[in-house]
């Protein structure tokens, strides 16, 4: 999947949809996500987006942990 | 038995945020704790005395972090402390409900070469999610089996002394020099590679140690459906905000009145106790009212921090950060700015200090810059007296004009802060790219010991921080207001005697005439040409100068200028101010245009030395407080000028 279609997939994903996180282009963001529990190949559920195209709210399938990711950061995420 | 733990140990608490570190720290140290700062920075450092069985020494609560690869000032402080403070051992708190990431931090801590005692906390939460643990399987990752604890309930803590004893009787682990070098580098790619390698070791072992027997959704998930809902979420947030402000203004009223009366009584008592003279006047008219002016806000600050601490402890504040991030970003701020700006409604000092948790430099500086524009408790007495003076009684659609004016002033401050933030968004450079990723911890019942301790420590820190500056300025202002050129002061005394018919009048007139002839009075006259376009006379000028240290001083100064003395009733002061006329035109000084102009001036003017001092400490530069002083005072002048000119 290309970067554009990956981004589109994340932004068009419906509330509650299950997705798989692959990687990001930014080492710093990758590191931060990893430290907070979103590891490569981790499965997550898209809970919701904050109003006005704000952060995304994800729930990690592994332990039901919730993470909010800024909109700019979400654009750098590759998913499947 | 003579064991290593019979000596005084230097121990630190390390762990990710929201792992129960504060609860464990409070359990282990009780009230024997001190809040200070790490050297050279204002990141909060909590140190407590620990005495548990034969374990004695000092316990430092390090700020929570997910990794030893620092990305924010708080995290840098932890790395520096681990490097320089020679800790004998680390108590590493692991989150059983997020064990994978906790183990990543544990692996890094072990690589530092400091003896580490792993403590597995939040098992109840993990078990609630359907996990079961075989802690022996964690041995290959941690070098020992972690102790199972419940920090909130204080369970399992009695095992710590023996475990520390065993830990310190073993040979200290050797430090991984490559990792230490990587920690200090800014090479995110290399740091990522290192973390990935560690995770590859962690994951298979964790699968053996942790079994998922079921997937249970907690009540936390149910609550989140509402608290982060696009409409209900905001309504809940507004209701919580309204509740906090209701609580502050209804509960703080009574203790504030008591403090006010108490400082007045103390000043009178000391005035009678000491022989008359300058020392007596300095203490009773300078120092006690100055300190009282700080202490009087403690009830409001304590209640605000009590409420905010409940929101933080419960996990709700992360939902607010999530909800508010986008609208705040538009104004150059971030979701993390919400907590500091809320604190600003009580006092800008804790607001500026709370901004240190904002991860990005630009948003942190913008929050620090705009926080003093939020109307703080010190502005309230000024607003009250000026609104009573110039806003007529009456109502529209059931809302009283005076109440609407008060609401309008608060909103004006908020709009000013947001618009300034918006301007800063285009002016300040983006210095760092720290990504916005936040954890939303599960909801928890607040632990009341933590809530009370936070409210106590924040109030104490406010009194100490603000108190020092206010004390110094109170003395300076008292000197400037009590002394003046000898001839002018003698002439003032003669004038007061000629004007007065009895002793009471003499005392009042003497105070007013001497203030007018004092150095402060001279300053007031000197700035009159500059403030006249705003509708102010030299007496208001004195009030503005005197309240530079703290805004609430304005009311007291007006009382002195209009010969009221300290026992004056507010209503009488308002009457005197209402009757005041300009010397040349004989027009009323406190007309609607002047009153509105003065109110607008107080919304924006940077009249708080303590805030400037704290901004200097937080930014470690005079550039920011100076810019703030020039910008806010300039904006206040401009808007006050426009208000007066348009209304008159």
XYZ file of C-alpha atoms in Angstrom:
728
model
C 0.000 0.000 0.000
C 1.356 3.457 -0.888
C 1.828 6.176 1.712
C -1.128 8.138 0.353
C -3.488 5.217 0.394
C -2.273 4.196 3.861
C -2.965 7.687 5.175
C -6.308 7.757 3.423
C -7.181 4.377 4.878
C -6.521 5.648 8.403
C -8.498 8.823 7.874
C -11.370 7.069 6.196
C -11.473 4.202 8.700
C -14.797 3.886 10.449
C -15.186 4.195 14.188
C -14.453 0.834 15.767
C -12.558 -0.531 12.762
C -9.592 -2.828 13.496
C -6.290 -1.866 11.850
C -2.631 -2.875 12.054
C 0.160 -0.398 12.678
C 3.187 -0.991 10.467
C 5.704 1.824 10.863
C 6.242 5.545 10.423
C 8.686 7.552 8.349
C 9.925 9.503 11.353
C 12.396 7.790 13.728
C 11.391 10.152 16.554
C 7.686 9.393 16.146
C 8.421 5.662 15.830
C 10.425 5.803 19.032
C 7.725 7.712 20.901
C 4.962 5.373 19.682
C 7.009 2.349 20.618
C 7.742 3.685 24.074
C 4.039 4.278 24.608
C 3.011 0.802 23.500
C 2.252 1.060 19.773
C 4.775 -1.411 18.353
C 5.174 -2.461 14.712
C 2.528 -5.049 13.718
C 0.442 -4.046 16.745
C -3.296 -4.260 16.177
C -5.477 -1.391 17.233
C -9.019 -0.201 17.008
C -9.910 3.299 15.872
C -12.130 4.672 18.607
C -12.839 8.170 17.369
C -11.429 11.397 16.157
C -11.655 14.558 18.250
C -13.927 17.199 16.669
C -12.549 19.609 14.065
C -10.173 16.943 12.713
C -8.296 16.789 16.002
C -6.282 13.887 17.413
C -7.171 10.254 16.732
C -8.101 8.035 19.624
C -6.807 4.480 19.297
C -7.241 1.447 21.458
C -4.460 -1.119 21.405
C -5.934 -4.579 20.960
C -3.322 -6.117 23.220
C -4.290 -4.489 26.488
C -7.140 -2.102 25.680
C -4.772 0.826 26.301
C -5.930 4.089 24.751
C -3.632 6.493 22.936
C -4.409 9.894 21.418
C -2.278 10.770 18.395
C -2.126 14.274 16.933
C -3.468 14.777 13.386
C -0.039 15.692 11.994
C 1.467 12.577 13.567
C -1.388 10.402 12.290
C -0.482 11.419 8.728
C 2.970 9.892 9.186
C 1.642 6.507 10.247
C 1.646 3.535 7.869
C -1.124 1.083 8.549
C -2.613 -2.015 7.022
C 21.929 -8.628 62.045
C 24.067 -5.904 60.539
C 22.839 -5.484 57.007
C 23.631 -3.006 54.282
C 20.245 -1.411 54.733
C 21.137 -0.285 58.247
C 22.912 2.641 56.617
C 21.229 5.729 55.163
C 20.426 4.976 51.543
C 19.800 7.274 48.622
C 16.966 5.701 46.616
C 14.980 6.947 43.616
C 11.547 6.011 42.302
C 11.491 5.475 38.559
C 8.592 4.544 36.301
C 6.255 5.632 33.523
C 3.550 8.263 34.160
C 0.280 7.093 35.773
C 1.900 3.973 37.201
C 1.149 4.795 40.852
C 4.568 6.288 41.679
C 3.085 9.188 43.646
C 0.907 6.808 45.670
C 3.953 4.655 46.449
C 6.026 7.733 47.334
C 3.316 8.982 49.710
C 2.932 5.502 51.228
C 6.665 5.185 51.867
C 7.350 8.707 53.103
C 4.026 9.817 54.633
C 4.168 13.528 55.324
C 7.934 13.558 55.644
C 8.496 15.018 52.202
C 9.859 18.187 50.696
C 9.059 19.662 47.307
C 11.856 21.574 45.633
C 13.404 21.861 42.231
C 16.112 19.919 40.492
C 19.304 22.019 40.313
C 19.212 24.784 37.711
C 15.703 24.044 36.500
C 12.203 24.321 37.909
C 11.165 20.730 37.333
C 9.570 19.642 40.575
C 11.657 17.383 42.772
C 9.961 15.524 45.589
C 12.237 14.143 48.252
C 11.039 12.252 51.312
C 12.436 10.426 54.293
C 11.892 6.718 54.140
C 11.889 4.510 57.214
C 10.451 1.062 56.694
C 11.729 -1.696 59.033
C 15.530 -1.535 58.705
C 15.370 0.486 55.476
C 16.302 4.096 56.129
C 17.287 6.955 53.908
C 16.118 9.434 51.328
C 13.629 8.682 48.578
C 13.457 10.872 45.441
C 10.360 10.748 43.255
C 11.624 11.250 39.705
C 9.202 12.648 37.076
C 7.430 9.850 35.161
C 8.829 8.901 31.764
C 8.347 6.138 29.210
C 11.976 5.787 28.231
C 15.474 6.923 29.173
C 15.809 8.555 25.749
C 14.796 12.058 26.851
C 12.563 14.205 24.660
C 11.349 16.909 27.072
C 12.871 19.050 29.877
C 11.218 16.819 32.519
C 12.788 13.725 30.997
C 16.203 15.372 30.665
C 16.101 16.070 34.404
C 15.592 12.380 35.158
C 18.566 11.388 33.015
C 20.728 14.032 34.682
C 19.635 12.952 38.163
C 20.335 9.277 37.384
C 23.739 10.274 36.077
C 24.786 12.633 38.861
C 22.969 11.846 42.113
C 24.678 8.530 42.910
C 21.546 6.606 43.822
C 22.235 3.398 45.769
C 19.205 1.737 44.207
C 16.203 2.405 41.979
C 12.680 1.316 42.847
C 11.311 0.689 39.370
C 7.518 0.692 39.273
C 6.134 -1.477 36.470
C 2.604 -1.147 35.160
C 1.138 -4.662 34.974
C -1.612 -3.425 32.661
C 0.976 -2.064 30.165
C 3.826 -4.402 30.869
C 5.447 -4.386 27.435
C 6.369 -0.713 27.577
C 7.239 -0.906 31.285
C 9.713 -3.673 30.497
C 11.344 -1.530 27.822
C 12.033 1.118 30.463
C 13.199 -1.611 32.884
C 15.703 -2.942 30.347
C 17.090 0.556 29.875
C 17.321 1.158 33.641
C 19.226 -2.101 34.104
C 21.682 -0.999 31.419
C 22.613 2.044 33.511
C 24.471 -0.044 36.066
C 22.395 1.055 39.083
C 20.869 -1.735 41.241
C 17.184 -1.927 40.277
C 14.345 -3.394 42.348
C 11.335 -4.036 40.080
C 7.891 -3.599 41.643
C 4.869 -4.872 39.747
C 1.977 -2.492 40.402
C -1.566 -2.167 39.048
C -2.097 -5.916 39.005
C -5.734 -5.398 40.002
C -6.283 -3.341 36.861
C -4.477 -5.863 34.630
C -6.409 -8.754 36.169
C -9.569 -6.749 35.599
C -8.655 -6.697 31.891
C -8.350 -10.503 31.931
C -4.552 -10.954 32.380
C -2.818 -13.470 34.628
C 0.884 -13.344 35.469
C 3.663 -15.789 36.170
C 6.222 -13.336 37.544
C 8.998 -15.957 37.642
C 9.021 -15.837 33.840
C 10.096 -12.189 34.049
C 13.350 -13.212 35.740
C 15.386 -13.398 32.501
C 14.285 -9.853 31.606
C 14.676 -8.236 35.017
C 17.446 -10.274 36.621
C 15.055 -11.066 39.479
C 11.413 -11.718 40.109
C 9.476 -8.455 40.586
C 7.676 -7.842 43.883
C 3.901 -7.715 43.562
C 2.615 -4.534 45.185
C -0.526 -2.421 45.357
C 0.738 1.129 45.846
C -2.733 2.642 46.314
C -3.605 0.284 49.169
C -0.048 -0.042 50.500
C -0.008 -3.828 50.009
C 3.254 -5.735 49.538
C 5.457 -2.810 50.589
C 6.785 -4.697 53.621
C 8.783 -6.924 51.237
C 10.807 -3.939 49.977
C 13.434 -3.647 52.803
C 14.433 -7.318 52.574
C 14.544 -7.175 48.780
C 16.735 -4.039 48.862
C 18.958 -5.781 51.378
C 19.418 -8.715 49.027
C 19.868 -6.459 46.029
C 22.643 -4.431 47.657
C 24.438 -7.467 49.021
C 24.923 -8.639 45.438
C 27.530 -7.246 43.116
C 26.313 -4.065 41.385
C 25.389 -4.606 37.722
C 27.872 -3.283 35.203
C 26.837 -0.306 33.096
C 26.443 -0.693 29.353
C 28.685 2.102 28.081
C 27.234 1.983 24.559
C 23.757 2.507 26.004
C 24.958 5.373 28.218
C 26.431 7.105 25.163
C 23.211 6.504 23.219
C 21.157 7.996 26.061
C 23.063 11.247 25.830
C 22.936 11.437 22.031
C 20.062 12.895 20.030
C 20.225 10.151 17.437
C 16.571 9.062 17.264
C 17.289 6.477 14.562
C 19.956 4.731 16.660
C 17.748 4.960 19.758
C 14.882 3.410 17.787
C 17.117 0.537 16.675
C 18.192 -0.095 20.261
C 14.583 -0.109 21.497
C 13.520 -2.468 18.695
C 16.310 -4.889 19.638
C 15.240 -4.852 23.285
C 11.604 -5.404 22.334
C 12.539 -8.447 20.309
C 13.872 -9.965 23.542
C 10.960 -8.740 25.649
C 8.020 -9.938 23.572
C 8.547 -13.736 23.503
C 9.410 -13.768 27.214
C 6.386 -11.638 28.029
C 4.144 -14.130 26.244
C 5.325 -16.759 28.706
C 4.865 -14.472 31.707
C 1.473 -13.055 30.828
C -1.609 -14.960 29.769
C -4.836 -13.434 28.617
C -7.731 -15.451 29.951
C -10.478 -13.125 28.793
C -11.027 -9.662 27.392
C -12.996 -7.524 29.756
C -13.977 -3.963 29.121
C -13.938 -1.835 32.214
C -16.336 0.917 33.254
C -13.569 3.248 32.110
C -14.391 2.428 28.485
C -18.049 3.086 29.097
C -17.267 6.486 30.653
C -15.031 7.375 27.718
C -17.910 7.017 25.303
C -19.334 10.102 26.989
C -16.325 12.096 28.168
C -14.628 12.088 24.743
C -17.872 12.370 22.767
C -17.815 15.258 20.220
C -20.821 16.959 21.853
C -21.400 15.366 25.256
C -17.643 15.525 25.937
C -17.621 19.335 25.678
C -20.833 19.674 27.696
C -19.348 17.504 30.470
C -16.150 19.547 30.368
C -18.043 22.844 30.617
C -20.096 21.468 33.520
C -16.912 20.388 35.326
C -15.385 23.835 34.740
C -18.491 25.586 36.009
C -18.508 23.294 39.066
C -14.880 24.121 39.870
C -15.454 27.873 39.674
C -18.621 27.581 41.734
C -16.637 25.655 44.328
C -13.828 28.227 44.372
C -16.030 31.282 44.769
C -18.513 29.763 47.219
C -16.127 27.882 49.516
C -13.218 30.336 49.526
C -15.293 33.332 50.591
C -15.434 32.470 54.281
C -11.728 31.634 54.890
C -10.700 34.673 52.812
C -12.783 36.902 55.052
C -11.165 35.317 58.095
C -7.655 35.881 56.731
C -8.524 39.477 55.887
C -9.817 40.122 59.401
C -6.914 38.176 60.891
C -4.214 40.226 59.153
C -6.049 43.440 60.099
C -6.221 42.340 63.739
C -2.565 41.292 63.711
C -1.527 44.679 62.274
C -3.564 46.514 64.962
C -2.131 44.304 67.712
C 1.463 44.898 66.590
C 0.776 48.635 66.093
C -0.188 48.855 69.767
C 2.577 46.533 70.945
C 5.489 48.359 69.306
C 6.410 51.969 70.053
C 5.205 54.411 67.364
C 7.716 55.141 64.624
C 8.950 54.006 61.234
C 9.558 50.343 62.279
C 5.992 50.113 63.587
C 4.618 51.616 60.349
C 6.827 49.454 58.143
C 5.544 46.280 59.828
C 1.898 47.248 60.196
C 1.402 49.198 56.955
C 3.957 47.536 54.688
C 4.909 43.993 55.618
C 1.719 42.603 57.221
C -0.686 43.918 54.541
C 1.806 42.800 51.865
C 2.020 39.229 53.189
C -1.735 39.269 53.899
C -2.284 40.183 50.255
C -0.635 36.902 49.266
C -2.065 34.654 51.974
C -5.627 35.825 51.285
C -5.584 33.951 47.957
C -4.482 30.660 49.499
C -8.069 29.349 49.998
C -8.895 29.911 46.305
C -5.624 28.362 45.188
C -5.968 25.381 47.543
C -9.536 24.707 46.344
C -8.539 25.048 42.685
C -5.629 22.642 43.078
C -7.761 20.287 45.130
C -10.243 20.144 42.230
C -7.549 19.936 39.527
C -5.761 17.213 41.462
C -8.999 15.176 41.526
C -9.261 15.597 37.744
C -5.648 14.506 37.287
C -5.818 11.601 39.740
C -9.015 10.303 38.164
C -7.508 10.387 34.655
C -10.120 12.859 33.341
C -7.614 15.569 32.473
C -6.151 13.415 29.640
C -9.615 13.356 28.042
C -9.726 17.165 28.231
C -6.310 17.317 26.538
C -7.673 15.060 23.767
C -10.869 17.097 23.319
C -9.278 20.522 23.463
C -6.133 19.893 21.435
C -7.468 20.890 18.034
C -9.242 24.123 19.058
C -6.240 25.118 21.143
C -3.808 24.358 18.286
C -5.583 26.949 16.150
C -4.633 29.509 18.808
C -0.992 28.407 18.919
C -1.517 26.441 22.128
C -2.094 22.739 22.756
C -4.516 20.479 24.597
C -1.877 20.366 27.324
C -2.292 24.156 27.780
C -5.770 23.672 29.258
C -4.594 22.766 32.748
C -2.189 25.740 33.093
C -4.807 28.169 31.758
C -7.380 26.826 34.205
C -4.889 27.339 37.036
C -4.488 30.906 35.795
C -8.018 31.681 36.950
C -6.687 31.471 40.519
C -3.160 32.753 39.978
C -0.720 33.038 37.072
C 2.181 31.670 39.145
C 1.010 28.040 39.344
C -0.233 28.409 35.751
C 3.228 29.326 34.487
C 4.750 26.517 36.530
C 2.226 23.966 35.208
C 3.197 24.808 31.608
C 6.420 22.839 32.018
C 4.487 19.648 31.243
C 3.771 20.833 27.686
C 5.986 18.775 25.433
C 6.607 21.248 22.586
C 8.711 24.358 23.110
C 6.581 26.740 21.036
C 3.327 25.778 22.725
C 4.955 25.827 26.163
C 6.308 29.360 25.636
C 2.979 30.568 24.197
C 1.148 29.158 27.234
C 3.574 30.843 29.644
C 3.223 34.096 27.703
C -0.591 34.210 27.682
C -1.337 32.703 31.126
C -1.209 36.067 32.970
C -4.029 37.367 30.711
C -6.501 34.989 32.307
C -8.225 37.004 35.044
C -6.729 35.814 38.322
C -8.144 36.091 41.836
C -6.078 39.245 42.512
C -8.016 41.172 39.867
C -11.323 40.380 41.511
C -11.273 43.102 44.234
C -10.320 45.688 41.575
C -13.135 44.527 39.283
C -15.626 44.519 42.173
C -14.949 48.096 43.253
C -14.767 49.565 39.734
C -17.908 47.759 38.566
C -19.762 48.999 41.652
C -18.515 52.492 40.835
C -19.327 52.836 37.142
C -21.761 50.135 36.038
C -25.345 51.144 36.805
C -27.811 48.807 38.526
C -30.205 47.225 36.107
C -30.723 44.111 34.075
C -31.438 42.884 30.568
C -33.223 39.589 29.891
C -32.915 38.678 33.551
C -29.129 39.168 33.666
C -27.811 41.925 35.927
C -25.521 44.442 34.179
C -22.929 44.227 36.928
C -22.781 40.427 36.661
C -22.552 40.655 32.888
C -19.720 43.186 33.198
C -17.807 40.770 35.458
C -18.355 37.892 33.012
C -17.319 40.190 30.164
C -14.000 40.993 31.872
C -13.211 37.296 32.333
C -14.084 36.588 28.695
C -12.028 39.587 27.548
C -8.977 38.075 29.266
C -9.622 34.681 27.649
C -10.019 36.238 24.173
C -6.875 38.324 24.704
C -4.946 35.186 25.661
C -6.240 33.201 22.676
C -5.588 35.967 20.143
C -2.091 36.531 21.514
C -1.501 32.778 21.232
C -2.659 32.952 17.618
C -0.169 35.754 16.897
C 2.638 33.823 18.620
C 1.846 30.828 16.402
C 3.137 32.847 13.458
C 5.979 34.565 15.317
C 7.642 31.858 17.413
C 9.786 29.328 15.562
C 9.134 25.595 15.804
C 12.151 24.528 17.793
C 11.376 20.878 18.300
C 9.286 18.201 16.698
C 8.280 16.323 19.831
C 5.299 14.286 18.581
C 1.882 14.645 20.179
C 1.085 11.182 21.469
C -0.609 10.886 24.840
C -1.754 8.013 26.933
C -5.316 7.997 28.244
C -5.044 6.140 31.537
C -8.031 4.190 32.859
C -10.276 6.123 35.221
C -9.463 5.648 38.892
C -11.009 6.845 42.109
C -8.764 9.652 43.362
C -6.596 8.779 46.335
C -7.501 11.443 48.883
C -4.067 11.480 50.521
C -2.530 12.391 47.143
C -5.202 15.034 46.472
C -4.756 16.751 49.854
C -0.971 16.603 49.639
C -0.989 18.165 46.151
C -3.306 20.990 47.268
C -1.111 21.586 50.332
C 2.171 21.546 48.418
C 0.923 23.810 45.621
C -0.464 26.342 48.107
C 2.778 26.290 50.073
C 4.832 26.741 46.932
C 2.582 29.701 45.900
C 3.039 31.428 49.275
C 6.804 30.932 49.222
C 7.306 31.937 45.577
C 4.985 34.949 45.580
C 5.620 35.848 49.228
C 9.316 36.610 48.768
C 8.730 39.074 45.915
C 5.673 40.673 47.492
C 7.510 41.152 50.789
C 10.418 42.927 49.082
C 8.111 45.112 47.001
C 5.830 45.904 49.912
C 8.823 47.309 51.767
C 9.935 49.316 48.735
C 6.448 50.697 48.089
C 5.991 51.542 51.738
C 9.255 53.514 51.698
C 8.276 55.334 48.486
C 4.790 56.036 49.836
C 5.938 57.131 53.324
C 8.904 59.326 52.506
C 9.339 62.269 50.185
C 11.253 65.549 49.795
C 11.421 67.141 53.275
C 9.844 70.467 52.290
C 6.981 68.824 50.432
C 6.279 66.495 53.372
C 6.271 69.416 55.850
C 3.909 71.372 53.610
C 1.650 68.288 53.390
C 1.515 68.048 57.196
C 0.573 71.737 57.485
C -2.129 71.354 54.836
C -3.581 68.330 56.653
C -3.690 70.250 59.937
C -5.448 73.204 58.318
C -8.029 70.927 56.672
C -8.902 68.929 59.803
C -11.323 69.744 62.562
C -10.813 66.687 64.812
C -8.216 63.954 65.414
C -9.918 61.359 63.232
C -10.012 63.760 60.277
C -6.417 64.755 60.941
C -5.194 61.147 60.728
C -7.063 60.589 57.470
C -6.026 63.861 55.867
C -2.443 63.431 57.043
C -2.200 60.011 55.314
C -3.667 61.382 52.081
C -1.561 64.550 52.007
C 1.645 62.720 52.885
C 1.022 60.126 50.178
C 0.495 62.915 47.691
C 3.790 64.564 48.740
C 5.727 61.297 48.920
C 8.076 59.956 46.245
C 5.231 57.705 45.090
C 2.961 60.770 44.890
C 5.597 62.575 42.851
C 5.751 59.596 40.513
C 1.951 59.699 40.209
C 2.086 63.388 39.229
C 4.977 62.688 36.858
C 3.070 60.050 34.909
C -0.180 62.040 34.795
C 0.423 63.457 31.271
C 0.898 59.889 29.997
C -2.247 58.530 31.633
C -4.541 61.495 31.121
C -5.529 60.285 27.573
C -6.795 57.140 29.301
C -9.054 59.260 31.540
C -6.935 58.943 34.712
C -5.725 61.584 37.151
C -2.542 61.504 39.257
C -4.315 59.699 42.109
C -5.203 56.796 39.838
C -1.595 57.013 38.646
C -0.417 56.331 42.208
C -2.822 53.381 42.380
C -1.407 52.001 39.112
C 2.174 52.380 40.297
C 1.483 50.908 43.726
C -0.349 47.949 42.228
C 2.539 47.128 39.943
C 3.689 44.630 42.565
C 0.247 43.066 42.895
C -3.036 44.207 41.400
C -5.119 43.968 44.548
C -2.945 46.706 46.135
C -4.949 49.172 43.990
C -7.991 49.017 46.285
C -5.942 49.576 49.459
C -4.056 52.453 47.845
C -7.298 54.108 46.738
C -8.495 53.791 50.348
C -5.417 55.665 51.561
C -5.532 58.287 48.820
C -9.166 59.100 49.475
C -8.395 59.400 53.202
C -10.298 56.326 54.220
C -7.803 54.636 56.506
C -7.731 50.867 56.831
C -11.079 50.553 58.630
C -13.081 52.173 55.877
C -16.217 50.548 54.620
C -16.099 49.729 50.913
C -19.338 51.614 50.283
C -17.906 54.796 51.735
C -14.825 54.474 49.536
C -17.066 54.096 46.483
C -18.978 57.235 47.506
C -15.760 59.219 47.871
C -14.432 57.969 44.544
C -17.740 58.792 42.865
C -17.537 62.380 44.171
C -13.968 62.864 42.915
C -13.520 65.600 40.276
C -10.688 66.542 37.915
C -8.944 69.631 39.331
C -9.077 71.543 36.042
C -12.364 70.610 34.349
C -14.335 69.702 37.502
C -15.753 66.718 35.594
C -16.264 63.448 37.502
C -13.096 61.330 37.452
C -14.875 57.984 37.745
C -17.191 58.325 34.782
C -18.254 55.323 32.714
C -15.452 55.865 30.120
C -12.744 56.131 32.834
C -14.138 53.133 34.727
C -14.266 50.934 31.618
C -10.817 52.141 30.569
C -9.444 51.245 34.022
C -11.136 47.841 33.994
C -9.729 47.084 30.533
C -6.314 48.225 31.725
C -6.436 45.806 34.671
C -7.535 42.896 32.452
C -4.363 43.167 30.367
C -1.669 45.000 32.321
C 1.194 42.858 33.613
C 0.978 44.103 37.177
C 2.393 41.178 39.063
C 6.085 41.079 39.928
C 5.807 37.549 41.293
C 4.602 36.259 37.929
C 7.488 37.990 36.154
C 9.917 36.395 38.615
C 8.421 32.934 38.019
C 8.488 33.409 34.227
C 12.177 34.267 34.537
C 12.785 31.094 36.560
C 10.815 28.904 34.155
C 12.367 30.272 30.963
C 15.804 30.898 32.477
C 15.946 34.197 30.599
C 14.958 37.819 31.267
C 13.881 38.106 27.634
C 10.492 36.480 28.216
C 9.363 38.391 31.326
C 10.531 41.654 29.747
C 8.663 40.952 26.516
C 5.606 39.993 28.542
C 5.814 43.191 30.590
C 6.211 45.416 27.523
C 3.562 43.625 25.438
C 0.896 43.333 28.123
C 1.367 46.840 29.495
C 1.449 48.246 25.954
C -1.703 46.337 25.002
C -3.413 47.434 28.235
C -2.519 51.072 27.516
C -3.708 50.902 23.914
C -7.022 49.186 24.696
C -7.678 51.423 27.714
C -6.963 54.483 25.517
C -9.347 53.232 22.813
C -12.045 52.401 25.387
C -11.870 55.876 26.943
C -11.684 57.771 23.672
C -14.543 55.812 22.082
C -16.828 56.040 25.100
C -16.233 59.674 26.056
